[in-house]
PDB file of C-alpha atoms in Angstrom:
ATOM      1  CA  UNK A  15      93.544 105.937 121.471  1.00  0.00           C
ATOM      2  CA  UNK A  16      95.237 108.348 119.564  1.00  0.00           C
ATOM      3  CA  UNK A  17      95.996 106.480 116.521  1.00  0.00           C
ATOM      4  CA  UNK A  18      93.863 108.716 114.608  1.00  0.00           C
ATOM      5  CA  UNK A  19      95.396 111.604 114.290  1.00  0.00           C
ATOM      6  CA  UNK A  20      98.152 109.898 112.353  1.00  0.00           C
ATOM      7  CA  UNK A  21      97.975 108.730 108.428  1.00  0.00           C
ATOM      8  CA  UNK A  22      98.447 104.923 110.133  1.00  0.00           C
ATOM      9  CA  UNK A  23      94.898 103.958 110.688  1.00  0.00           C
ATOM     10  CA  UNK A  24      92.970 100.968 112.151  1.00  0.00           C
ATOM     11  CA  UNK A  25      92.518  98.459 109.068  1.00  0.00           C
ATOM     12  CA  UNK A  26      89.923  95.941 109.462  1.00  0.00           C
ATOM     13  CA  UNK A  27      89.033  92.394 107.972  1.00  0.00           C
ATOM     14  CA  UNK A  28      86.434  91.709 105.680  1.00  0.00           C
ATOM     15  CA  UNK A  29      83.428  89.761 107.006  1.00  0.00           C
ATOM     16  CA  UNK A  30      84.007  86.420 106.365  1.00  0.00           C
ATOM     17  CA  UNK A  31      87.314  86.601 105.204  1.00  0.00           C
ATOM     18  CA  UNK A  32      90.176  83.820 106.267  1.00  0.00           C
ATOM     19  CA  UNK A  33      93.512  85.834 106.388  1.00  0.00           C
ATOM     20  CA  UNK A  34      96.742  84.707 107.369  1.00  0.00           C
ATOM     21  CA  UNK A  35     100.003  86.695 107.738  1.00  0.00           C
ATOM     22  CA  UNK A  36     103.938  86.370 106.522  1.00  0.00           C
ATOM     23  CA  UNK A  37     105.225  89.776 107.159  1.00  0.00           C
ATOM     24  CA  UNK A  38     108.976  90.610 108.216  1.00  0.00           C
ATOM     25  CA  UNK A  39     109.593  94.334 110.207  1.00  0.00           C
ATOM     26  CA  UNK A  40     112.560  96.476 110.570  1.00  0.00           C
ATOM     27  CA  UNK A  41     112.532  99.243 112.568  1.00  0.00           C
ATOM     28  CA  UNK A  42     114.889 102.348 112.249  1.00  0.00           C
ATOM     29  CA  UNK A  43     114.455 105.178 114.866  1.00  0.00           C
ATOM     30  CA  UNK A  44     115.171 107.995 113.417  1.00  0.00           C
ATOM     31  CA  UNK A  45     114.280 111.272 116.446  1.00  0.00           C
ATOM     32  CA  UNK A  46     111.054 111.876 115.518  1.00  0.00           C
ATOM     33  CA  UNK A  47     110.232 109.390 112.766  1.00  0.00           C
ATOM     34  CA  UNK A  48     110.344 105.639 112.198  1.00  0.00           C
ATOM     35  CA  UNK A  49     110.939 104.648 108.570  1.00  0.00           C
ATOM     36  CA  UNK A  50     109.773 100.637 107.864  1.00  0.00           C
ATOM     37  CA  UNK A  51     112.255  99.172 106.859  1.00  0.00           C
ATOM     38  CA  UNK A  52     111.499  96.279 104.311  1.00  0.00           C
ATOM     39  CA  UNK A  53     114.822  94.698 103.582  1.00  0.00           C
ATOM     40  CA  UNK A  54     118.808  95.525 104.448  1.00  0.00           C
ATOM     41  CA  UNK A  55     118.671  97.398 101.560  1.00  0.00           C
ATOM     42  CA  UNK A  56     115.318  98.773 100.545  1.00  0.00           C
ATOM     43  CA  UNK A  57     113.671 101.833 102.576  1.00  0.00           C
ATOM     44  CA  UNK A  58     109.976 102.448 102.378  1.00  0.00           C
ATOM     45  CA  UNK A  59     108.804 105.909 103.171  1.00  0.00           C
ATOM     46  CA  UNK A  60     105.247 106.746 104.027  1.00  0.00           C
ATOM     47  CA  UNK A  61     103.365 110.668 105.105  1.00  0.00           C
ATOM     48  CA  UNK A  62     104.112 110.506 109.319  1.00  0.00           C
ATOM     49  CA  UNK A  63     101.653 113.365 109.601  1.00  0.00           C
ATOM     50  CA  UNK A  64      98.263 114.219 109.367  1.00  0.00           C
ATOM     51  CA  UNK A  65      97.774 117.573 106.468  1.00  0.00           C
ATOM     52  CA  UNK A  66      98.056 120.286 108.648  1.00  0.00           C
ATOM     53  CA  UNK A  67      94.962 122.173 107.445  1.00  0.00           C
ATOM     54  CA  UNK A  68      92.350 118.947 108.385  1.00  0.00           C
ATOM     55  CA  UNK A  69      89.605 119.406 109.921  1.00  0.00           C
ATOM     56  CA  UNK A  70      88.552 116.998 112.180  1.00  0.00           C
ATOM     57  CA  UNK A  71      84.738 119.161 112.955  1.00  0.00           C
ATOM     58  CA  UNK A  72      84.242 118.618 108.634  1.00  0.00           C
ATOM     59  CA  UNK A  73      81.490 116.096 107.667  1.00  0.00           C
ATOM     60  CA  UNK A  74      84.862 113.943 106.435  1.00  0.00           C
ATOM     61  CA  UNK A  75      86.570 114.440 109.865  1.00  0.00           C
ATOM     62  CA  UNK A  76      83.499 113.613 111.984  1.00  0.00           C
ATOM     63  CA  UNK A  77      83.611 110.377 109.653  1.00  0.00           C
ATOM     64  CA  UNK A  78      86.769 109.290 109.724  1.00  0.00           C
ATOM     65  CA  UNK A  79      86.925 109.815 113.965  1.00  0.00           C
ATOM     66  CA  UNK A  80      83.642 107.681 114.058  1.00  0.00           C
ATOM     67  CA  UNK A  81      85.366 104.669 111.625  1.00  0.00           C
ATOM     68  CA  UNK A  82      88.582 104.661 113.849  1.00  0.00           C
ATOM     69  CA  UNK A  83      86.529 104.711 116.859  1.00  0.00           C
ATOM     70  CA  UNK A  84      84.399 101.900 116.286  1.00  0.00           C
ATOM     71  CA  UNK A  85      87.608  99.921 115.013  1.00  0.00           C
ATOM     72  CA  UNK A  86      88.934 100.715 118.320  1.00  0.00           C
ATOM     73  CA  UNK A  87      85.935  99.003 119.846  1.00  0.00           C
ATOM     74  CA  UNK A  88      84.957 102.415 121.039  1.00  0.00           C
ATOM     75  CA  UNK A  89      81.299 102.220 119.917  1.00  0.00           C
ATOM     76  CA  UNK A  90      79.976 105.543 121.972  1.00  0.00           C
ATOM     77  CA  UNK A  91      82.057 107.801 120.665  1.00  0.00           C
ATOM     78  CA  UNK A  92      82.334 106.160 117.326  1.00  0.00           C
ATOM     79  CA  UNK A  93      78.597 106.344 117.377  1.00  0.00           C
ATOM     80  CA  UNK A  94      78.440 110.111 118.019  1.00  0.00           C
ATOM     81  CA  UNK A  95      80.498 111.220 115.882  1.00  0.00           C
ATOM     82  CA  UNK A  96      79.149 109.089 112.828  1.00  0.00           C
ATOM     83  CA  UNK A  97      75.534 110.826 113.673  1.00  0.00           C
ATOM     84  CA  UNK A  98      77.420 114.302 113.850  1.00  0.00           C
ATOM     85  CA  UNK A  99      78.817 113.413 110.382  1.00  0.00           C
ATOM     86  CA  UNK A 100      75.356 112.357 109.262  1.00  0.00           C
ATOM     87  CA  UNK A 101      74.097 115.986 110.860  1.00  0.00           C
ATOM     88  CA  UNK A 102      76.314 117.816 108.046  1.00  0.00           C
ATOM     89  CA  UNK A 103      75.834 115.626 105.615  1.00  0.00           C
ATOM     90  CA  UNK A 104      72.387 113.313 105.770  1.00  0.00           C
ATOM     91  CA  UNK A 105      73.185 110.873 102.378  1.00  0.00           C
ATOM     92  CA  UNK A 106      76.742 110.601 102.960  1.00  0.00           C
ATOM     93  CA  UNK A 107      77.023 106.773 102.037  1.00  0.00           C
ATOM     94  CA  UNK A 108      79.881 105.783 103.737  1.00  0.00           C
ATOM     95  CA  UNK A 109      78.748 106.703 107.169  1.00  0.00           C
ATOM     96  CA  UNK A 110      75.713 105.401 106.647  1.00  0.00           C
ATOM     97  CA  UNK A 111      76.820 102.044 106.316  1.00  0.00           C
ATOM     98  CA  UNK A 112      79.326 102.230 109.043  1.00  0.00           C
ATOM     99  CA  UNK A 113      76.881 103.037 111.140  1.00  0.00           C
ATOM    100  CA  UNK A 114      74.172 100.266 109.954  1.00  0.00           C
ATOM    101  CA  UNK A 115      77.141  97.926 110.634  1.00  0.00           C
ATOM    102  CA  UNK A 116      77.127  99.067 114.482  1.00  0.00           C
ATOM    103  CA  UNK A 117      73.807  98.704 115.096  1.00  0.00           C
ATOM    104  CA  UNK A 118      73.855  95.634 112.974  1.00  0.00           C
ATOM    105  CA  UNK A 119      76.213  93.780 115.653  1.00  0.00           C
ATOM    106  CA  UNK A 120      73.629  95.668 118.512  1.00  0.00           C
ATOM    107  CA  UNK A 121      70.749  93.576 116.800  1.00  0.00           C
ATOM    108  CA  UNK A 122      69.332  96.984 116.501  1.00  0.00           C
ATOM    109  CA  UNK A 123      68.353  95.679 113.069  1.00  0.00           C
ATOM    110  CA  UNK A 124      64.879  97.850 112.154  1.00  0.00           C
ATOM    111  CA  UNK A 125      67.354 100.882 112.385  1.00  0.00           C
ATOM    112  CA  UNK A 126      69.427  98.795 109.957  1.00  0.00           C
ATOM    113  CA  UNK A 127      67.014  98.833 107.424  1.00  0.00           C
ATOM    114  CA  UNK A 128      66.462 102.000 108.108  1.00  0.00           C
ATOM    115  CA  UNK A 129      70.029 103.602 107.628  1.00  0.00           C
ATOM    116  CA  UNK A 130      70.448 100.895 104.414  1.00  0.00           C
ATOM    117  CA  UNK A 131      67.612 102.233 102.382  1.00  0.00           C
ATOM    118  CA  UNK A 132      68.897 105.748 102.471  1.00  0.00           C
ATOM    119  CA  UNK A 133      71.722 104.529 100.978  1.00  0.00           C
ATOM    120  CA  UNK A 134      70.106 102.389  98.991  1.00  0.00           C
ATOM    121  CA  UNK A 135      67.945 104.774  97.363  1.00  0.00           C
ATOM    122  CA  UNK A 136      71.042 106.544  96.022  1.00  0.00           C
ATOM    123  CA  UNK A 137      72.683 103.355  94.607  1.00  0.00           C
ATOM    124  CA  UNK A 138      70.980 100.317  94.361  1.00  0.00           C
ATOM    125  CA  UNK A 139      74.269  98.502  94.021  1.00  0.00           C
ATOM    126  CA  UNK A 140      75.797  99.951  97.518  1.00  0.00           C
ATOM    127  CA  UNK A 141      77.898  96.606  98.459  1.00  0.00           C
ATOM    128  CA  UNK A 142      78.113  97.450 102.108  1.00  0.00           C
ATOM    129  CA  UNK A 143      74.404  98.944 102.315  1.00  0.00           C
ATOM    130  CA  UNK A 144      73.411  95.472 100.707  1.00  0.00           C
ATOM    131  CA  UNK A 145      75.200  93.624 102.771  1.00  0.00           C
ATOM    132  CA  UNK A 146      73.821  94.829 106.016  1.00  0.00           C
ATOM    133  CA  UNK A 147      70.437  94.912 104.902  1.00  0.00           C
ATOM    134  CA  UNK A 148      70.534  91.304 103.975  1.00  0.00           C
ATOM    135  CA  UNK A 149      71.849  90.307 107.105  1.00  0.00           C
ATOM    136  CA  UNK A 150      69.884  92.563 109.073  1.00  0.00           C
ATOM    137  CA  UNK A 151      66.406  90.693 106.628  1.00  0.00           C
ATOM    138  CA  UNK A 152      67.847  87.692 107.526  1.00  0.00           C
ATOM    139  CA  UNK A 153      67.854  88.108 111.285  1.00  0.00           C
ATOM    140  CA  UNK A 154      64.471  89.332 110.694  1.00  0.00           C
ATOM    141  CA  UNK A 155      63.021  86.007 108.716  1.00  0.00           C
ATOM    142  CA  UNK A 156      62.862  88.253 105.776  1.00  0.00           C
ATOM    143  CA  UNK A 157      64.146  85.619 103.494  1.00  0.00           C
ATOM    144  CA  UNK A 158      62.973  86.975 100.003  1.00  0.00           C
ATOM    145  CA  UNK A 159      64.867  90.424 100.732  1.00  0.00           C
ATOM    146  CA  UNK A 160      68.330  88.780 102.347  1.00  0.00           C
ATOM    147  CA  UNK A 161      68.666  86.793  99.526  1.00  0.00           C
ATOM    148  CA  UNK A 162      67.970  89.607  97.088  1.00  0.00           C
ATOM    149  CA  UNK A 163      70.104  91.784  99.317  1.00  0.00           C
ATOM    150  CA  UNK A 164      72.930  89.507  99.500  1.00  0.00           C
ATOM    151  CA  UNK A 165      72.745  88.783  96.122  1.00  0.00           C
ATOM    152  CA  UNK A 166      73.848  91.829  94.805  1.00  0.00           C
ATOM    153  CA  UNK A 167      76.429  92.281  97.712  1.00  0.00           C
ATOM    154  CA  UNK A 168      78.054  89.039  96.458  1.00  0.00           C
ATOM    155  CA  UNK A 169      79.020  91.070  93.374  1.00  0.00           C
ATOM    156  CA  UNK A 170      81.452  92.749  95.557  1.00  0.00           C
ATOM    157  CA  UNK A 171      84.888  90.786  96.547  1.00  0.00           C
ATOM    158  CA  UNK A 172      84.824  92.270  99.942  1.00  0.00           C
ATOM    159  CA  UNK A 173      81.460  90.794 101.001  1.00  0.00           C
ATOM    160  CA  UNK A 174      81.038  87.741  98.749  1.00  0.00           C
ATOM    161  CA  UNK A 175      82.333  85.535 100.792  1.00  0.00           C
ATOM    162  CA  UNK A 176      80.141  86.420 103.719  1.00  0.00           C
ATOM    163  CA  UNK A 177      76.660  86.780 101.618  1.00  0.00           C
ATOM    164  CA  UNK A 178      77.143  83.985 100.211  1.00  0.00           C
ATOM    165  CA  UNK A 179      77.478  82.103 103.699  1.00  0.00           C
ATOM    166  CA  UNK A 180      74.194  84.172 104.815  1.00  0.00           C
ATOM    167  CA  UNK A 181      72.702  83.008 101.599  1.00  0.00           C
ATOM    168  CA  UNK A 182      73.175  79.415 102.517  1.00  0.00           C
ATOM    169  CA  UNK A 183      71.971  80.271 105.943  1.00  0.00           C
ATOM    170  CA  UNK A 184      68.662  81.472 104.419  1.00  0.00           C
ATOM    171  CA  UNK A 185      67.965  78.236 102.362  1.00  0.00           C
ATOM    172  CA  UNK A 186      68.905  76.057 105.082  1.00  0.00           C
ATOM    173  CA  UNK A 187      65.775  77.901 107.019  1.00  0.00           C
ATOM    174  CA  UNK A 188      63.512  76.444 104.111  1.00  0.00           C
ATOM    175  CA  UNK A 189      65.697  72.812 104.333  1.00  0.00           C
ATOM    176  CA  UNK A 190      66.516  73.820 100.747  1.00  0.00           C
ATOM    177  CA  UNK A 191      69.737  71.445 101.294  1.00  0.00           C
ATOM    178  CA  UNK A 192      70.946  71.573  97.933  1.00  0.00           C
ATOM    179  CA  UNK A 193      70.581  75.604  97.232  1.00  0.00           C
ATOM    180  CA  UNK A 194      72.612  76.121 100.422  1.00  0.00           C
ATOM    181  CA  UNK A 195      75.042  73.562  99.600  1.00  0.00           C
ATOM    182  CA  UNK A 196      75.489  75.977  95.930  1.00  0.00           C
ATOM    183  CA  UNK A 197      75.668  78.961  97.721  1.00  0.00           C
ATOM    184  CA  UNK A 198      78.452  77.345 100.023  1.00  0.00           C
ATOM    185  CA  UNK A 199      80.274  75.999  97.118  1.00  0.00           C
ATOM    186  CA  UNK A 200      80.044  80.001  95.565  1.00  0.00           C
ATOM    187  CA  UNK A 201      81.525  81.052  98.937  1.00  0.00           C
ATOM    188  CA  UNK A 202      84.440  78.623  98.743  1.00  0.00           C
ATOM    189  CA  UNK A 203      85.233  79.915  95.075  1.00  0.00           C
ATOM    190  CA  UNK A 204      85.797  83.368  96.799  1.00  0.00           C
ATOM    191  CA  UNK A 205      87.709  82.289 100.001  1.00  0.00           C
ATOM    192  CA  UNK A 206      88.818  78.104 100.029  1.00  0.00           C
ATOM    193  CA  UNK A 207      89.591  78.449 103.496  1.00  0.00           C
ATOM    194  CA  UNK A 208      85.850  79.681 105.008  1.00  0.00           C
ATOM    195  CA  UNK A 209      85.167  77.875 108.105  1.00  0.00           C
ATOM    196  CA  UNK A 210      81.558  78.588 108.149  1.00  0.00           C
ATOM    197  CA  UNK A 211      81.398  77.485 103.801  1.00  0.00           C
ATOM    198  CA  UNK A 212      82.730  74.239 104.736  1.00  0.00           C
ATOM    199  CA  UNK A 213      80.298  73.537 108.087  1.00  0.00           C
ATOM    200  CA  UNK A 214      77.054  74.658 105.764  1.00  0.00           C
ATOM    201  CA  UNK A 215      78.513  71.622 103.764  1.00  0.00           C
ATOM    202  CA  UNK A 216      78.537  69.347 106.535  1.00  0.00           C
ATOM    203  CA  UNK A 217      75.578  70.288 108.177  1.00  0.00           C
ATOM    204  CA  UNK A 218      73.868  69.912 104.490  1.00  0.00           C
ATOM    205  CA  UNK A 219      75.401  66.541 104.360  1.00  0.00           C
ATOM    206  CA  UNK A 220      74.023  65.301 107.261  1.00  0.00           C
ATOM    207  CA  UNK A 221      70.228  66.831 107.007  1.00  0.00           C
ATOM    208  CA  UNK A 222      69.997  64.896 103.924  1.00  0.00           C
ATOM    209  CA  UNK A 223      71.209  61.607 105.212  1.00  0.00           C
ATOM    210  CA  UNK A 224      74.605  61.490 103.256  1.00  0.00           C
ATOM    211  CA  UNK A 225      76.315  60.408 106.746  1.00  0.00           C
ATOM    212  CA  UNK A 226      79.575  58.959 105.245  1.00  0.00           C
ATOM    213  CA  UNK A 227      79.815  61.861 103.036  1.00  0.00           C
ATOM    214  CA  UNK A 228      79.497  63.947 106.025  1.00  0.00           C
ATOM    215  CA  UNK A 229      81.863  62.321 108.639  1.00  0.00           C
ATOM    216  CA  UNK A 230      84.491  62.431 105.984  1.00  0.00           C
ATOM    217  CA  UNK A 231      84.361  66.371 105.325  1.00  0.00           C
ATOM    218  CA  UNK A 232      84.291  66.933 109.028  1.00  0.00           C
ATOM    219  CA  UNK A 233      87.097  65.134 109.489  1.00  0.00           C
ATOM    220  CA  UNK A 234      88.926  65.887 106.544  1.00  0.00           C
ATOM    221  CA  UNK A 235      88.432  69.744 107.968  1.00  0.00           C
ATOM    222  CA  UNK A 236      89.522  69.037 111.550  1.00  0.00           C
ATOM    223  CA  UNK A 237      93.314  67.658 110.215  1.00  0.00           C
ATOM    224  CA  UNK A 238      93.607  71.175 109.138  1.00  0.00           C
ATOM    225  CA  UNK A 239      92.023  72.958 111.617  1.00  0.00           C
ATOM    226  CA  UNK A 240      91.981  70.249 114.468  1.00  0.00           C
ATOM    227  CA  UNK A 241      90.447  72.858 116.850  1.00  0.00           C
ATOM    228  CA  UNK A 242      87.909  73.388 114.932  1.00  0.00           C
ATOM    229  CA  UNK A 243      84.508  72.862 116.760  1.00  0.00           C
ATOM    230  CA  UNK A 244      81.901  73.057 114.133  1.00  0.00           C
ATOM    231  CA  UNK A 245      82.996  70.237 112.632  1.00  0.00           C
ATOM    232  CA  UNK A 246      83.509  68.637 115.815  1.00  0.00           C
ATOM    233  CA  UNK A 247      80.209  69.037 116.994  1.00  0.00           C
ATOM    234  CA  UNK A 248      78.954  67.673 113.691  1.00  0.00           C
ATOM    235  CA  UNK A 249      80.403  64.656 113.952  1.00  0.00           C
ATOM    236  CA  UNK A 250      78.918  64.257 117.835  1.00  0.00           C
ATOM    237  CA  UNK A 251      75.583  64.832 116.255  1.00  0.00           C
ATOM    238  CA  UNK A 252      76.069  62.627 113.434  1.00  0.00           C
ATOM    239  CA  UNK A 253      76.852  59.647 115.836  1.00  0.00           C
ATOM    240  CA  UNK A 254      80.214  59.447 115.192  1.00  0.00           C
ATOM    241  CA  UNK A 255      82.133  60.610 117.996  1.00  0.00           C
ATOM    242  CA  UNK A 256      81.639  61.818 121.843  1.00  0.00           C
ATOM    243  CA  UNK A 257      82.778  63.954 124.233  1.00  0.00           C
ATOM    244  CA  UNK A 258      82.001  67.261 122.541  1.00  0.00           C
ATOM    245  CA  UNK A 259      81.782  69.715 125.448  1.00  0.00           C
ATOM    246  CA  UNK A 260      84.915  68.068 127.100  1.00  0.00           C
ATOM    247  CA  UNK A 261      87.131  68.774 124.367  1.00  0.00           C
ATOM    248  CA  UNK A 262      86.832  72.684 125.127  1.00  0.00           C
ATOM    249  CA  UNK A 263      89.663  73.784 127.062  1.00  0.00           C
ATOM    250  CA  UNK A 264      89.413  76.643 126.106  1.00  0.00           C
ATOM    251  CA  UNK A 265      89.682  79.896 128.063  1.00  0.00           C
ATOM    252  CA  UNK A 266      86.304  81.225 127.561  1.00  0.00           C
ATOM    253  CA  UNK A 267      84.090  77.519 126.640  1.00  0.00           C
ATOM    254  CA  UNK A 268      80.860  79.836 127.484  1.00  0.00           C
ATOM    255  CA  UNK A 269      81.696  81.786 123.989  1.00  0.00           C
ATOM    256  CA  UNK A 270      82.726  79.035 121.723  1.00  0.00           C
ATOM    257  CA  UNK A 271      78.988  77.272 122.726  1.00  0.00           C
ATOM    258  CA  UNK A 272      77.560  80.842 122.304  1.00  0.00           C
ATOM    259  CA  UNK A 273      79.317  81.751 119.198  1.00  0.00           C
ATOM    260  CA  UNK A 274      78.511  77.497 117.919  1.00  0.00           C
ATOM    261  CA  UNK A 275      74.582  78.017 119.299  1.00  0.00           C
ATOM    262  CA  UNK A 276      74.092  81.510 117.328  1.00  0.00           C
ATOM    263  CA  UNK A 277      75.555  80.107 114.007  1.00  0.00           C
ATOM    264  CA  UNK A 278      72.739  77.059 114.012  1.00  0.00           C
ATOM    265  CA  UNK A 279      69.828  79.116 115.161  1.00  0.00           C
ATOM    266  CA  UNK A 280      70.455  81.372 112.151  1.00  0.00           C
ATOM    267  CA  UNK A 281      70.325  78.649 110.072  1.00  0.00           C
ATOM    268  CA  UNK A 282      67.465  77.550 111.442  1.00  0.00           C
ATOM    269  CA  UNK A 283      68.964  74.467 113.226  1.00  0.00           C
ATOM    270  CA  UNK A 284      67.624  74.654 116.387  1.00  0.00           C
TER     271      UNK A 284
END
């Protein structure tokens, strides 16, 4: 897309974040601007245009095209120009971490490392070079280092959620029940409404033989997220109900065991 080349950029969520939305939109068509409109009465105004004078072959431009392409799902050409930014401008932090974030969700994860310790070795407390190097530990059984790693990316409200998940992840490997439990409990401070926080719970519940306690949290979370599978799997494996794989009617089932399998092998339920 073009999207781009105007001030109104791709945003993106923050891993592990729960967001929900209550947003009203006006629209006034105005030739060749559109002015959002807020209220009957109230006009916002915002830059339509790009400065003039930017140039999208600067180690900033190259950047920015890479971010907005990788947004866009476009991971190629995202991917090229990230390097070309990287070219001009070897320690530039930012695309450094954009880029370890790519090749994080590649499972390219020694390149990871990699990309995160040049970043790393400018500023030790890099949230998003953290972050991605604790996963990126994690997938590699590198326990010691994740939890360092996500540690100190927990000190940042954009990723505490998430490491703090990971973190409970990583102590669930070593049946550590209680730790993870903590670190889910942290994770819940940040964001109540973490789907993954509140199955770590479960999950904890049930390793260490608290089945009531367990049954009631999953189904406690499924009357406010009824199709949430998790918890319904959870209480399949906990003896308390059936029928798990029939109850996805779902458009793409395949995923939602995929996406359900992944999230227990890297907590090292297998």
């Amino acid at each position: 897309g073009t999207t781009y080349l105007t001030p109104f950029k791709h945003p993106t969520f923050a891993p592990g974040a729960t967001d929900t939305f209550d947003e009203r939109w006006g629209v006034v068509r105005d030739e060749s601007k559109l002015i959002a409109k807020c209220n009957p009465t109230n006009y916002v105004t915002r830059p339509l245009e790009m400065p003039k004078d930017f140039d999208w072959k600067s180690m900033y431009g190259h950047y920015l095209r890479g971010e907005q392409a990788i947004r866009e799902r476009d991971d190629k050409v995202g991917e090229a120009e990230l390097r070309e930014c990287l070219k001009m401008e070897p320690n530039y932090a930012p695309a450094l971490t954009v880029l370890a974030g790519l090749q994080a969700r590649r499972g390219r994860y020694a390149e990871v490392r990699e990309l995160c310790a040049r970043a790393l070795s400018m500023n030790t407390y890099d949230a998003a070079a953290n972050y991605y190097d604790g996963l990126a530990a994690l997938a590699q059984d590198d326990l010691e280092t994740a939890k360092e790693r996500l540690g100190l990316a927990a000190f940042s409200p954009e990723y505490r959620a998430s490491a703090y998940v990971l973190i409970a992840k990583a102590r669930m490997r070593g049946a550590h029940w209680d730790e993870a439990r903590a670190a889910a409990d942290r994770c819940l401070l940040a964001n109540p409404s973490s789907p993954d926080a509140l199955l770590v719970r479960i999950a904890c519940l049930r390793k260490t033989g608290h089945v009531r306690q367990a049954e009631a949290s999953a189904k406690l979370v499924l009357t406010q997220w009824p199709l949430f599978h998790g918890a319904k799997f959870e209480l399949q494996l906990l003896g308390k109900a059936a029928g798990f794989k029939d109850s996805l009617r779902n458009e793409l089932p395949h995923q939602t065991f995929l996406e359900l399998g992944s999230w227990y092998e890297e907590a090292g339920l297998y």
